[in-house]
């Protein structure tokens, strides 16, 4: 017969443990299914081998989508950014979309908080408004191979 006797303190701690787990699982369920919170990297996916044939990355570049508002579709690849030379007016609000057909790259823009990862199979998004005129360097900050230190671009805000 299974007539196990738990001391009272042990029963209390067991109940606290079970209750904590139950609360966690309920909250997790509400966040995942009720509020739709998902890992951001899984929102938009792309076949790495088909990047050059998949819009908008079949024509990388800057597209104006509103009043001084732009979409920047950038392909990071060994060892360059496409496009690597971008000119924008002051105050431009830019929605960056970045992907890569080969290996993991970074996309960091100096003097801004733009700090993105380009991961094969994924499209990374970030929005930034260029309020100050100047020359901004675009740097790959993820070691991606023998030409990593040559992988850079420029943004001219004028
Ligand atoms: Cu691309 Cu380092």
mmCIF file of C-alpha atoms and ligand atoms in Angstrom:
data_model
loop_
_atom_site.group_PDB
_atom_site.id
_atom_site.type_symbol
_atom_site.label_atom_id
_atom_site.label_comp_id
_atom_site.label_asym_id
_atom_site.label_seq_id
_atom_site.Cartn_x
_atom_site.Cartn_y
_atom_site.Cartn_z
ATOM 1 C CA UNK A 1 0.000 0.000 0.000
ATOM 2 C CA UNK A 2 1.171 3.517 -0.828
ATOM 3 C CA UNK A 3 0.439 5.239 2.355
ATOM 4 C CA UNK A 4 3.239 7.765 2.279
ATOM 5 C CA UNK A 5 3.192 10.283 5.016
ATOM 6 C CA UNK A 6 4.480 13.771 4.250
ATOM 7 C CA UNK A 7 5.340 16.002 7.161
ATOM 8 C CA UNK A 8 3.189 19.132 7.215
ATOM 9 C CA UNK A 9 6.073 21.484 6.235
ATOM 10 C CA UNK A 10 6.874 19.324 3.235
ATOM 11 C CA UNK A 11 3.242 19.401 2.092
ATOM 12 C CA UNK A 12 3.231 23.211 2.335
ATOM 13 C CA UNK A 13 6.409 23.525 0.263
ATOM 14 C CA UNK A 14 5.093 21.052 -2.292
ATOM 15 C CA UNK A 15 1.900 23.111 -2.649
ATOM 16 C CA UNK A 16 3.920 26.332 -3.047
ATOM 17 C CA UNK A 17 6.027 24.669 -5.741
ATOM 18 C CA UNK A 18 3.026 23.338 -7.628
ATOM 19 C CA UNK A 19 1.167 26.650 -7.327
ATOM 20 C CA UNK A 20 4.203 28.596 -8.641
ATOM 21 C CA UNK A 21 4.501 26.268 -11.618
ATOM 22 C CA UNK A 22 0.772 26.530 -12.335
ATOM 23 C CA UNK A 23 0.857 30.355 -12.191
ATOM 24 C CA UNK A 24 3.882 30.445 -14.488
ATOM 25 C CA UNK A 25 2.260 28.141 -17.046
ATOM 26 C CA UNK A 26 -0.997 30.127 -17.021
ATOM 27 C CA UNK A 27 0.858 33.445 -17.484
ATOM 28 C CA UNK A 28 3.003 31.908 -20.220
ATOM 29 C CA UNK A 29 -0.127 30.660 -21.986
ATOM 30 C CA UNK A 30 -1.819 34.069 -21.745
ATOM 31 C CA UNK A 31 1.286 35.797 -23.156
ATOM 32 C CA UNK A 32 1.838 33.320 -25.983
ATOM 33 C CA UNK A 33 -1.742 32.703 -27.116
ATOM 34 C CA UNK A 34 -3.756 35.560 -25.641
ATOM 35 C CA UNK A 35 -1.352 38.458 -26.270
ATOM 36 C CA UNK A 36 0.418 36.858 -29.225
ATOM 37 C CA UNK A 37 3.934 37.434 -27.867
ATOM 38 C CA UNK A 38 6.333 35.373 -29.970
ATOM 39 C CA UNK A 39 10.107 35.406 -30.419
ATOM 40 C CA UNK A 40 10.672 38.315 -32.858
ATOM 41 C CA UNK A 41 13.060 36.418 -35.120
ATOM 42 C CA UNK A 42 10.306 34.051 -36.149
ATOM 43 C CA UNK A 43 7.945 36.724 -37.407
ATOM 44 C CA UNK A 44 9.390 36.960 -40.918
ATOM 45 C CA UNK A 45 11.321 34.229 -42.591
ATOM 46 C CA UNK A 46 13.008 33.925 -45.954
ATOM 47 C CA UNK A 47 14.726 31.134 -47.847
ATOM 48 C CA UNK A 48 18.449 32.080 -47.767
ATOM 49 C CA UNK A 49 19.193 30.583 -51.208
ATOM 50 C CA UNK A 50 16.301 32.557 -52.726
ATOM 51 C CA UNK A 51 17.108 35.991 -51.253
ATOM 52 C CA UNK A 52 18.010 37.515 -54.635
ATOM 53 C CA UNK A 53 14.704 36.278 -56.097
ATOM 54 C CA UNK A 54 12.453 37.228 -53.172
ATOM 55 C CA UNK A 55 10.861 40.696 -52.992
ATOM 56 C CA UNK A 56 11.841 43.164 -51.678
ATOM 57 C CA UNK A 57 15.379 41.804 -51.614
ATOM 58 C CA UNK A 58 15.426 41.091 -55.362
ATOM 59 C CA UNK A 59 15.819 44.887 -55.673
ATOM 60 C CA UNK A 60 17.649 46.015 -52.522
ATOM 61 C CA UNK A 61 17.546 49.735 -51.884
ATOM 62 C CA UNK A 62 15.595 52.663 -50.500
ATOM 63 C CA UNK A 63 11.914 53.119 -51.226
ATOM 64 C CA UNK A 64 9.955 56.182 -50.160
ATOM 65 C CA UNK A 65 6.739 55.092 -48.469
ATOM 66 C CA UNK A 66 5.546 58.368 -46.968
ATOM 67 C CA UNK A 67 6.369 61.952 -46.109
ATOM 68 C CA UNK A 68 10.135 61.669 -45.434
ATOM 69 C CA UNK A 69 9.553 58.026 -44.533
ATOM 70 C CA UNK A 70 11.444 55.232 -46.199
ATOM 71 C CA UNK A 71 11.893 51.501 -46.312
ATOM 72 C CA UNK A 72 15.517 50.358 -46.557
ATOM 73 C CA UNK A 73 15.806 46.807 -47.817
ATOM 74 C CA UNK A 74 19.394 45.755 -47.271
ATOM 75 C CA UNK A 75 21.132 42.502 -48.102
ATOM 76 C CA UNK A 76 24.182 41.798 -45.955
ATOM 77 C CA UNK A 77 26.520 39.353 -47.656
ATOM 78 C CA UNK A 78 30.224 38.436 -47.748
ATOM 79 C CA UNK A 79 31.669 41.082 -47.567
ATOM 80 C CA UNK A 80 29.394 44.002 -48.373
ATOM 81 C CA UNK A 81 26.075 45.662 -47.754
ATOM 82 C CA UNK A 82 23.751 46.038 -50.721
ATOM 83 C CA UNK A 83 23.135 48.937 -51.021
ATOM 84 C CA UNK A 84 26.353 50.119 -49.380
ATOM 85 C CA UNK A 85 25.951 53.822 -50.085
ATOM 86 C CA UNK A 86 22.721 55.478 -49.014
ATOM 87 C CA UNK A 87 21.715 59.151 -49.137
ATOM 88 C CA UNK A 88 18.817 60.431 -47.032
ATOM 89 C CA UNK A 89 17.352 63.818 -46.152
ATOM 90 C CA UNK A 90 17.530 65.074 -42.546
ATOM 91 C CA UNK A 91 14.645 63.796 -40.481
ATOM 92 C CA UNK A 92 14.163 60.684 -42.605
ATOM 93 C CA UNK A 93 12.332 57.940 -40.762
ATOM 94 C CA UNK A 94 13.755 54.674 -42.059
ATOM 95 C CA UNK A 95 12.315 51.209 -41.622
ATOM 96 C CA UNK A 96 15.278 48.886 -42.058
ATOM 97 C CA UNK A 97 14.745 45.343 -43.266
ATOM 98 C CA UNK A 98 17.855 43.202 -43.345
ATOM 99 C CA UNK A 99 18.620 39.649 -44.360
ATOM 100 C CA UNK A 100 21.541 37.598 -45.667
ATOM 101 C CA UNK A 101 21.964 34.806 -48.217
ATOM 102 C CA UNK A 102 25.098 33.380 -46.598
ATOM 103 C CA UNK A 103 26.301 33.678 -42.994
ATOM 104 C CA UNK A 104 25.435 35.716 -39.908
ATOM 105 C CA UNK A 105 26.347 39.406 -40.205
ATOM 106 C CA UNK A 106 25.780 42.454 -38.068
ATOM 107 C CA UNK A 107 24.563 45.876 -39.077
ATOM 108 C CA UNK A 108 25.619 48.688 -36.800
ATOM 109 C CA UNK A 109 25.259 52.360 -37.712
ATOM 110 C CA UNK A 110 27.657 54.667 -35.884
ATOM 111 C CA UNK A 111 26.183 57.440 -33.672
ATOM 112 C CA UNK A 112 22.783 55.716 -33.641
ATOM 113 C CA UNK A 113 21.118 52.901 -31.732
ATOM 114 C CA UNK A 114 20.750 50.879 -34.939
ATOM 115 C CA UNK A 115 22.337 47.539 -34.061
ATOM 116 C CA UNK A 116 20.868 44.651 -35.995
ATOM 117 C CA UNK A 117 21.702 41.054 -36.791
ATOM 118 C CA UNK A 118 21.419 39.599 -40.275
ATOM 119 C CA UNK A 119 20.637 35.920 -39.819
ATOM 120 C CA UNK A 120 20.207 33.454 -42.699
ATOM 121 C CA UNK A 121 16.537 32.543 -43.020
ATOM 122 C CA UNK A 122 15.263 35.593 -41.168
ATOM 123 C CA UNK A 123 14.319 39.193 -41.890
ATOM 124 C CA UNK A 124 15.340 41.615 -39.139
ATOM 125 C CA UNK A 125 13.508 44.919 -38.752
ATOM 126 C CA UNK A 126 14.309 48.171 -37.006
ATOM 127 C CA UNK A 127 13.097 51.745 -37.405
ATOM 128 C CA UNK A 128 15.278 54.807 -36.924
ATOM 129 C CA UNK A 129 14.850 58.529 -37.589
ATOM 130 C CA UNK A 130 17.983 60.386 -38.755
ATOM 131 C CA UNK A 131 17.571 63.761 -37.021
ATOM 132 C CA UNK A 132 21.200 64.917 -37.358
ATOM 133 C CA UNK A 133 22.897 65.563 -40.721
ATOM 134 C CA UNK A 134 26.242 63.892 -41.255
ATOM 135 C CA UNK A 135 28.139 60.887 -42.479
ATOM 136 C CA UNK A 136 27.241 57.628 -40.765
ATOM 137 C CA UNK A 137 29.323 54.477 -41.050
ATOM 138 C CA UNK A 138 27.567 51.158 -41.484
ATOM 139 C CA UNK A 139 29.620 48.372 -39.954
ATOM 140 C CA UNK A 140 29.372 44.611 -39.757
ATOM 141 C CA UNK A 141 29.954 43.765 -36.111
ATOM 142 C CA UNK A 142 29.669 40.010 -36.377
ATOM 143 C CA UNK A 143 32.744 38.059 -37.484
ATOM 144 C CA UNK A 144 31.706 36.602 -40.844
ATOM 145 C CA UNK A 145 34.927 35.506 -42.494
ATOM 146 C CA UNK A 146 38.243 36.638 -43.919
ATOM 147 C CA UNK A 147 36.877 39.930 -45.269
ATOM 148 C CA UNK A 148 34.845 40.859 -42.187
ATOM 149 C CA UNK A 149 36.841 44.026 -41.439
ATOM 150 C CA UNK A 150 36.209 45.266 -45.009
ATOM 151 C CA UNK A 151 32.454 44.934 -44.695
ATOM 152 C CA UNK A 152 31.106 48.441 -44.319
ATOM 153 C CA UNK A 153 28.879 51.021 -45.925
ATOM 154 C CA UNK A 154 27.912 54.663 -45.630
ATOM 155 C CA UNK A 155 24.798 56.705 -45.018
ATOM 156 C CA UNK A 156 24.855 60.372 -45.968
ATOM 157 C CA UNK A 157 22.223 62.440 -44.204
ATOM 158 C CA UNK A 158 21.966 65.942 -45.717
HETATM 159 CU CU1 LIG B 1 29.812 40.591 -42.284
HETATM 160 CU CU2 LIG B 1 31.366 40.600 -40.474
#
